[in-house]
Coordinates of N, CA, C and O in Angstrom, one line a residue:
X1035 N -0.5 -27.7 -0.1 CA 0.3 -27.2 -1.2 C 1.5 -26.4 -0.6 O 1.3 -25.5 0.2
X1036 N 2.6 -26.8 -1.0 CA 3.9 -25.6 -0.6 C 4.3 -24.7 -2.0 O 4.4 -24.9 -3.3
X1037 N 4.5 -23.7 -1.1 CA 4.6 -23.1 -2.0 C 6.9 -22.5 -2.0 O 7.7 -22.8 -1.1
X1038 N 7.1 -21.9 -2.8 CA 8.4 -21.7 -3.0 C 8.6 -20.2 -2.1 O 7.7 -19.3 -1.9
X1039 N 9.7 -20.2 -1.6 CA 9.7 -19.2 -0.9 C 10.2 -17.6 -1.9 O 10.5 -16.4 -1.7
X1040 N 10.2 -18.3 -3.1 CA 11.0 -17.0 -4.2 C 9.4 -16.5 -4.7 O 9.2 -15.6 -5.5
X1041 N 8.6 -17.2 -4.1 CA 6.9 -16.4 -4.5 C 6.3 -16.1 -2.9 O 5.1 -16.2 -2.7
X1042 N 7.1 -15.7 -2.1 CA 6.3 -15.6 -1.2 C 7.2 -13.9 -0.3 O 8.2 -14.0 0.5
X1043 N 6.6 -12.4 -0.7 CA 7.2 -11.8 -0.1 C 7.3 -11.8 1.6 O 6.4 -11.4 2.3
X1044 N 8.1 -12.1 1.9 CA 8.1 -12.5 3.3 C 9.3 -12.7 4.0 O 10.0 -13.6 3.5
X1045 N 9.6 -12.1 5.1 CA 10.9 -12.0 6.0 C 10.4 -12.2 7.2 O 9.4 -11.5 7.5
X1046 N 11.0 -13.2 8.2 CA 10.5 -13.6 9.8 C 10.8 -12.0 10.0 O 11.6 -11.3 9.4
X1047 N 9.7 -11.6 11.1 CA 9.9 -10.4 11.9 C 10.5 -10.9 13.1 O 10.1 -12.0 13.7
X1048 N 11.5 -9.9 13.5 CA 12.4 -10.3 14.5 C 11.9 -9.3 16.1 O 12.2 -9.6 17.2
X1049 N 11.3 -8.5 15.9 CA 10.7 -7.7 17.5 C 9.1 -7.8 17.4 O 8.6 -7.7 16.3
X1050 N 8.6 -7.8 18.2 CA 7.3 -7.7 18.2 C 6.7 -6.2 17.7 O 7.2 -5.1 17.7
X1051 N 5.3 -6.9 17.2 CA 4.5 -5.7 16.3 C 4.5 -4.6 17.4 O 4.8 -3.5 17.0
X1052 N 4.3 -4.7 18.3 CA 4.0 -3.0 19.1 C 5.4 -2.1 19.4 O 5.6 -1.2 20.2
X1053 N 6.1 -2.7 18.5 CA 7.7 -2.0 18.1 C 7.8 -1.8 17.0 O 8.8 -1.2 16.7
X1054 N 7.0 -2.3 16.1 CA 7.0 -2.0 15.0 C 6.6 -0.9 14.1 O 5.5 -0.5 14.4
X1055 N 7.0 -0.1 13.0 CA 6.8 0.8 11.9 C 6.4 0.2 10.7 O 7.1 -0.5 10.0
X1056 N 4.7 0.5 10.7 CA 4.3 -0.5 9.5 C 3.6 0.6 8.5 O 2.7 1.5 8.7
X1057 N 4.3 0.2 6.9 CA 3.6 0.9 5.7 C 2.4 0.0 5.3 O 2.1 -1.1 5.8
X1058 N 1.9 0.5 4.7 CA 0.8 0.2 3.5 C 1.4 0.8 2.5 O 1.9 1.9 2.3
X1059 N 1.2 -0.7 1.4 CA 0.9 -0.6 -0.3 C 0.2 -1.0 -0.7 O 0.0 -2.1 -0.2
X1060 N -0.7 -0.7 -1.7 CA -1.4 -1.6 -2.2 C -1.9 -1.4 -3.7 O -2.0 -0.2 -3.6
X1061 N -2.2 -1.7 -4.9 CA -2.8 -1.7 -5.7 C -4.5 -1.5 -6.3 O -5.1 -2.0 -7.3
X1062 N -4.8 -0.7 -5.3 CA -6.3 -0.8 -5.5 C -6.6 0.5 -6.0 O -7.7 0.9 -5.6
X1063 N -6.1 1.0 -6.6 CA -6.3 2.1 -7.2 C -6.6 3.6 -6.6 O -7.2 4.5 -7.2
X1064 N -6.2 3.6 -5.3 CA -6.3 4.6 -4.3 C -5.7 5.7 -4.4 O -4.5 5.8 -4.2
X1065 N -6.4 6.8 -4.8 CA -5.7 8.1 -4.5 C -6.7 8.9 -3.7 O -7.8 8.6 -3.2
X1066 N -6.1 10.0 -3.6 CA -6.6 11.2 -2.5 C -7.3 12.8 -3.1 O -6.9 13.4 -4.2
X1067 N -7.8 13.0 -2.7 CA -8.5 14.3 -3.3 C -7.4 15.2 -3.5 O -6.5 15.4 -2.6
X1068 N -7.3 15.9 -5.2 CA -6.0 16.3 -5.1 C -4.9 15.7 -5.8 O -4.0 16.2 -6.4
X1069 N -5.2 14.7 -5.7 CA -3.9 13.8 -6.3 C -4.9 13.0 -8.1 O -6.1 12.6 -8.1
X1070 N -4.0 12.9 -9.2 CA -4.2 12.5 -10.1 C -4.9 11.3 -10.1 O -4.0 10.5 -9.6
X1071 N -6.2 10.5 -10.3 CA -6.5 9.3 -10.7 C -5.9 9.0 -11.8 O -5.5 9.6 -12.8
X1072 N -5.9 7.3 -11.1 CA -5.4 6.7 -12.7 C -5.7 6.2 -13.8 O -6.7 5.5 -13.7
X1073 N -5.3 6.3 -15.0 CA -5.3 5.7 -16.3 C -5.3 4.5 -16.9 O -4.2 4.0 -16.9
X1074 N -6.4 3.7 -17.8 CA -6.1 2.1 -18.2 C -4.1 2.0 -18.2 O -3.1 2.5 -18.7
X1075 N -4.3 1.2 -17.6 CA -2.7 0.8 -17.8 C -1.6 1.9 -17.6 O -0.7 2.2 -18.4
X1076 N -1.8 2.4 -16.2 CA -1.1 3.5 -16.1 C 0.2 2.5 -14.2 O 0.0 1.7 -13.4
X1077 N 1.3 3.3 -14.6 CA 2.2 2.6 -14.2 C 2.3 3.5 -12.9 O 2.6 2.9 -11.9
X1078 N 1.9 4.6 -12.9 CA 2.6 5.4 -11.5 C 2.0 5.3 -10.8 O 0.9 4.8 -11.1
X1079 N 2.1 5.7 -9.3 CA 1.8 5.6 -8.0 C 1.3 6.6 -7.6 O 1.0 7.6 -8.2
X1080 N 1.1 6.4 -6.2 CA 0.5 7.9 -5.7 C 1.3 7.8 -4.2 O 1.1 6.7 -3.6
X1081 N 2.1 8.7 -3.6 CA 2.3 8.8 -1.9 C 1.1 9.4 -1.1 O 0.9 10.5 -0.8
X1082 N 0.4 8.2 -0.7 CA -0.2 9.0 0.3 C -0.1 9.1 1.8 O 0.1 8.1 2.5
X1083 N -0.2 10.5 2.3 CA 0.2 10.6 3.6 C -0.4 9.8 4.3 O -1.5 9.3 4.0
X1084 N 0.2 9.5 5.8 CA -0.2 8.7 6.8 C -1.7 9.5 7.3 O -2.9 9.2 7.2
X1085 N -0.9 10.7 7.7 CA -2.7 12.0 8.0 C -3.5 11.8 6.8 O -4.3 12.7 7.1
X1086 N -3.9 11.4 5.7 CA -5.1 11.7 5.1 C -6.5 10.9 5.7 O -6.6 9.7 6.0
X1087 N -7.5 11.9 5.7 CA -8.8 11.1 6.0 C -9.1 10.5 4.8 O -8.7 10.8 3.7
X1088 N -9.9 9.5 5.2 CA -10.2 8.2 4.6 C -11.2 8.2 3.7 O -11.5 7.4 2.8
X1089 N -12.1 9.9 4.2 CA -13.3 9.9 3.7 C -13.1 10.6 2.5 O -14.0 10.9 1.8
X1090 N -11.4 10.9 2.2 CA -10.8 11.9 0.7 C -10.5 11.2 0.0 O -10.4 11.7 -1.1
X1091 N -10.2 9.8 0.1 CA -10.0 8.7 -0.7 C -11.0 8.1 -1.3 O -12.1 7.8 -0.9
X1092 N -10.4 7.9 -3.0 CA -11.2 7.3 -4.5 C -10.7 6.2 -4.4 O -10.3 5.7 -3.3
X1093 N -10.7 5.6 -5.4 CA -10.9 4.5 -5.9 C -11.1 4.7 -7.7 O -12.0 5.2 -8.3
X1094 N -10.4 4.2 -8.0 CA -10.5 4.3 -10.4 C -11.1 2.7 -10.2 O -10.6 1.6 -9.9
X1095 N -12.3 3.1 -10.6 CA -13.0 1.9 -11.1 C -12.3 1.2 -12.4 O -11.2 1.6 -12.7
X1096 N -13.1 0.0 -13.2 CA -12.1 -0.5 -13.8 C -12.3 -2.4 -14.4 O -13.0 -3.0 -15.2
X1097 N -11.6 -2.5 -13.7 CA -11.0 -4.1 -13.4 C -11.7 -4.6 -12.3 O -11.9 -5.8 -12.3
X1098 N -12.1 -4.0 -11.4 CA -12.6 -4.9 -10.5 C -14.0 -3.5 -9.7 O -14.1 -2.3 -9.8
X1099 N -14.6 -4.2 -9.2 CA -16.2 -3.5 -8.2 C -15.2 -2.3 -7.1 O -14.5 -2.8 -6.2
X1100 N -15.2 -1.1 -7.4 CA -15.4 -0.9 -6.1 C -15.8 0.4 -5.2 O -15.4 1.4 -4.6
X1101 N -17.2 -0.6 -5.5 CA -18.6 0.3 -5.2 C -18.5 0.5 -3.2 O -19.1 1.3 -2.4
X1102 N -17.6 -0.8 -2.9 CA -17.9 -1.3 -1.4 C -16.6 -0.1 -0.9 O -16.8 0.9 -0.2
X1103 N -15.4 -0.6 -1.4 CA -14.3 1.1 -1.4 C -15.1 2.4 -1.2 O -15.1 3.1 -0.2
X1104 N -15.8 2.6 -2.1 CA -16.6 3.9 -1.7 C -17.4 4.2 -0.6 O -17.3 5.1 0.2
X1105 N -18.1 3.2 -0.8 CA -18.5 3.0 1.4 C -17.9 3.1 2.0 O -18.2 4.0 2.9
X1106 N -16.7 2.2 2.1 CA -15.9 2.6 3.5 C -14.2 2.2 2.7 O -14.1 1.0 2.3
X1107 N -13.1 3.1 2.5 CA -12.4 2.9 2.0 C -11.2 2.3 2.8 O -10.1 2.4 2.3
X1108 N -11.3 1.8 3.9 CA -11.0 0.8 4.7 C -11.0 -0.6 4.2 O -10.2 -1.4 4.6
X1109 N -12.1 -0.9 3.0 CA -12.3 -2.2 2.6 C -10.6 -2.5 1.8 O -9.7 -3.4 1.9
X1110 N -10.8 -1.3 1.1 CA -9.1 -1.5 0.4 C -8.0 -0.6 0.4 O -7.1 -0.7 -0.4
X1111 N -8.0 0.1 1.3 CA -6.8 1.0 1.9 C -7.3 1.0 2.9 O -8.5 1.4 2.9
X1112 N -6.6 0.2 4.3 CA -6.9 -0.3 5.5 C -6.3 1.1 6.3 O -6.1 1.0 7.5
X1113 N -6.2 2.0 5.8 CA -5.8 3.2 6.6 C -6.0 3.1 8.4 O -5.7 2.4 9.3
X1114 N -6.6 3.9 8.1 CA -7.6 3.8 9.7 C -7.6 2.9 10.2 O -7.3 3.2 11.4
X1115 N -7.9 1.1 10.1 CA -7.6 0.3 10.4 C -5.9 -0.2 11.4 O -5.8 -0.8 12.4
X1116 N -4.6 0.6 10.4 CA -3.7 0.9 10.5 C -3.6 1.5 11.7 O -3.1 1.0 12.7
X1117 N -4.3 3.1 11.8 CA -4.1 3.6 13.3 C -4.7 3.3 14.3 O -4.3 3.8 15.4
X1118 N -5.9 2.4 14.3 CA -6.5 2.3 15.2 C -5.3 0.4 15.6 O -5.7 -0.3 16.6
X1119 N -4.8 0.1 15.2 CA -3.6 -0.6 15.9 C -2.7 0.1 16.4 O -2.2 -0.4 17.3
X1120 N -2.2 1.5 16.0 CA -1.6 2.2 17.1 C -2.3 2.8 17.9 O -1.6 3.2 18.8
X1121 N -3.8 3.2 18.1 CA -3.7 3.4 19.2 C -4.4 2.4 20.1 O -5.0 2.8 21.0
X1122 N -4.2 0.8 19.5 CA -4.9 0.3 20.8 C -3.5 -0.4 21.5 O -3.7 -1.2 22.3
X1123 N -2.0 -0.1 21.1 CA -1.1 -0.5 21.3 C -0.7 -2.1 20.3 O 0.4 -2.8 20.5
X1124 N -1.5 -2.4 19.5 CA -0.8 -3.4 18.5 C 0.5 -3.3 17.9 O 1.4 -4.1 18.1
X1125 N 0.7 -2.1 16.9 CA 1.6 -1.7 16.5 C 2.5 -0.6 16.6 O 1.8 0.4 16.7
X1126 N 3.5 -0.4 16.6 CA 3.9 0.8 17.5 C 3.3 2.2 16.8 O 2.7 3.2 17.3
X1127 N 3.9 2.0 15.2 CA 3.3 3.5 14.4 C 3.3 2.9 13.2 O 3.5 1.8 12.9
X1128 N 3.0 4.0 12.5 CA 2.4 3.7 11.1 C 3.5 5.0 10.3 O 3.9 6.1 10.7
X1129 N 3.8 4.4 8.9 CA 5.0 5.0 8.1 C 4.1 6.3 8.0 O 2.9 6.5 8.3
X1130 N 5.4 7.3 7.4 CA 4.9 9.3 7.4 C 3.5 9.2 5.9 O 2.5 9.9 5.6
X1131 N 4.2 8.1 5.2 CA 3.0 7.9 3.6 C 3.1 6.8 3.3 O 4.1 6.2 3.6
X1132 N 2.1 6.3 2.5 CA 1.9 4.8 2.4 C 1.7 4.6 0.5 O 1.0 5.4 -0.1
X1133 N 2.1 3.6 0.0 CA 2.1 3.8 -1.5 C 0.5 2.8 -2.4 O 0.0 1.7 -2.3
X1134 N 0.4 3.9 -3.1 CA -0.9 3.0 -4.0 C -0.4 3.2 -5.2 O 0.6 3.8 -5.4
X1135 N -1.2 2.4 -6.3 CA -1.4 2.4 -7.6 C -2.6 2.0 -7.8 O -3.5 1.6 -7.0
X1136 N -2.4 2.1 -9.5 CA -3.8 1.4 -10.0 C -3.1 0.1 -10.8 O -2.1 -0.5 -10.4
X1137 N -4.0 -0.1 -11.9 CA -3.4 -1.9 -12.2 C -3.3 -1.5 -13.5 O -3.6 -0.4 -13.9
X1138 N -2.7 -2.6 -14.2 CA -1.8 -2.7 -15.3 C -1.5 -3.6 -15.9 O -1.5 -4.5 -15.1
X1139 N -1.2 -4.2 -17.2 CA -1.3 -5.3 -17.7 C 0.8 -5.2 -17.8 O 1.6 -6.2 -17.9
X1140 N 1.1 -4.0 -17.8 CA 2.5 -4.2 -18.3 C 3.4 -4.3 -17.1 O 3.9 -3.4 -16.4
X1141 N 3.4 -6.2 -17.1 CA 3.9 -6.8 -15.7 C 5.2 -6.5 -15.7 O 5.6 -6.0 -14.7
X1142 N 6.0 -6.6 -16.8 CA 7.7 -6.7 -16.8 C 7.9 -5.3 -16.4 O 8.5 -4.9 -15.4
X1143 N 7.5 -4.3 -17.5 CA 7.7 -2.9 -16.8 C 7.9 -2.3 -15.6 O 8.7 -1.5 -15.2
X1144 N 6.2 -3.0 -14.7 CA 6.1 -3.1 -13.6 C 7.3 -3.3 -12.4 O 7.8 -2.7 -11.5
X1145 N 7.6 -5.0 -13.2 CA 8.7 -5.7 -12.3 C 9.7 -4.7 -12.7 O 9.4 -3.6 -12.2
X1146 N 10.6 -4.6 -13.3 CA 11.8 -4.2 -14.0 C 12.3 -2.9 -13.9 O 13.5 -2.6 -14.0
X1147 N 10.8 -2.0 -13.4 CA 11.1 -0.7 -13.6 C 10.3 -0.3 -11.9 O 10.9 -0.4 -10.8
X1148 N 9.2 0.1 -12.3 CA 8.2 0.8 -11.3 C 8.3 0.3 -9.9 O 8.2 1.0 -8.9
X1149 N 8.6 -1.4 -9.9 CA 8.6 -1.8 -8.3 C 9.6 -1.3 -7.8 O 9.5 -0.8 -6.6
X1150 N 10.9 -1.2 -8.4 CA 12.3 -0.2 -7.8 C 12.4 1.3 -6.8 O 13.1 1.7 -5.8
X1151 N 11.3 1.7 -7.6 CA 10.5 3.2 -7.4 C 9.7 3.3 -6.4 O 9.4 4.3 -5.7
X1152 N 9.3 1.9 -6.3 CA 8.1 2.2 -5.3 C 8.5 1.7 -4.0 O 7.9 2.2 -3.1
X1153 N 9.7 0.5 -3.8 CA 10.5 -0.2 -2.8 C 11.3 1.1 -2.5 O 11.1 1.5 -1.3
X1154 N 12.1 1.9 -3.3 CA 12.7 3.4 -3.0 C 12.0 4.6 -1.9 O 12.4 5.2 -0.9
X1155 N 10.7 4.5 -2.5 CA 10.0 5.3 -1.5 C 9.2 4.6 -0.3 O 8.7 5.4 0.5
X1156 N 9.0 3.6 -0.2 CA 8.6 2.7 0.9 C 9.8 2.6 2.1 O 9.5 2.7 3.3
X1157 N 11.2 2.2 1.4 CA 11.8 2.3 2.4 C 12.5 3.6 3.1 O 13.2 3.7 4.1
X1158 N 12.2 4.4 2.3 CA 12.6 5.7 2.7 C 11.7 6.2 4.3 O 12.1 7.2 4.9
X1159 N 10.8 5.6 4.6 CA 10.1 5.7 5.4 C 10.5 4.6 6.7 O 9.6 4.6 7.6
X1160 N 11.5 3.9 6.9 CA 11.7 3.0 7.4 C 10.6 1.9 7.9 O 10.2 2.1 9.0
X1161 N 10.4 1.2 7.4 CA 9.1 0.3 7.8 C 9.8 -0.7 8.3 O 10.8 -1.1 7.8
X1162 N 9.1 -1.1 9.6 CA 9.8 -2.9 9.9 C 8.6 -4.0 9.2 O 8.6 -5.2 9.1
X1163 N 7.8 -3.2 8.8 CA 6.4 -4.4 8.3 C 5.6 -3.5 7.3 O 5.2 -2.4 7.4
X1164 N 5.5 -4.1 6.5 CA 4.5 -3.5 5.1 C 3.4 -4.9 4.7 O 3.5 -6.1 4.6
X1165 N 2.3 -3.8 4.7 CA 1.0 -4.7 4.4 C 0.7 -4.4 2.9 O 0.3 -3.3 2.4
X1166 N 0.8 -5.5 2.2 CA 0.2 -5.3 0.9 C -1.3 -5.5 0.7 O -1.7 -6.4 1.5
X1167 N -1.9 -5.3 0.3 CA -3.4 -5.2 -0.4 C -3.5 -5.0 -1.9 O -2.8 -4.2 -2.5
X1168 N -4.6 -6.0 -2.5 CA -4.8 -5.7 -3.9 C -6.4 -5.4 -4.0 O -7.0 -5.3 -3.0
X1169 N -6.9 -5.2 -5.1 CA -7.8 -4.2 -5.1 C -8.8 -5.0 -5.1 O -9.9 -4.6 -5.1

């Protein structure tokens, strides 16, 4: 199956990953102790810092299980996962905060409005590589 490259976020990387500055986003409903959980059909985000432990990270149940997130919140905010590529030399570093949300049915809004917002503060962080995850 091919797929169209106008569905496919993706740009060739031009230096190798252990030069690289990589964010995390993801949609899994991730926030941090402290920070507001989200709401059925709630559009905003959360910045979370690169330093948060993993073990202060929720999860807004919902739409999807995630009982396994609670175990180890690596399953869907690969945090940790993230630094333990810098420090085995994979990656060079990991952005200062990394962006989550929860989910939403109001896709155009989404597109139209909130992704703007959330590309604004992702690249404010210079990333040469962003890892998406969904929940």
């Amino acid at each position: 199956m091919e797929l169209a490259r106008a569905c496919v976020p993706y740009t060739r990387l031009r230096r190798d990953l252990k030069d690289c500055r990589v964010a995390l986003v993801s949609t899994s409903g991730a926030y941090a102790a402290g920070m507001h959980p989200y709401t059925e059909n709630d559009l905003t985000f959360n910045l979370i810092p690169d330093d948060t432990e993993t073990r202060l990270l929720h999860f807004v149940p919902g739409h999807f299980d995630t009982s396994k997130g609670a175990l180890d919140p690596n399953i869907m905010f690969p945090l940790d996962r993230l630094h333990d590529l810098v420090a085995s030399g994979e990656i060079g570093k990991t952005a200062e905060h990394h962006v989550a949300m929860g989910l939403t049915t109001e896709l155009r809004k989404l597109k139209e409005e909130v992704s703007w917002d959330i590309a604004r503060d992702v690249l404010q962080t210079r990333p040469d590589v962003v890892v998406m995850t969904g929940g």
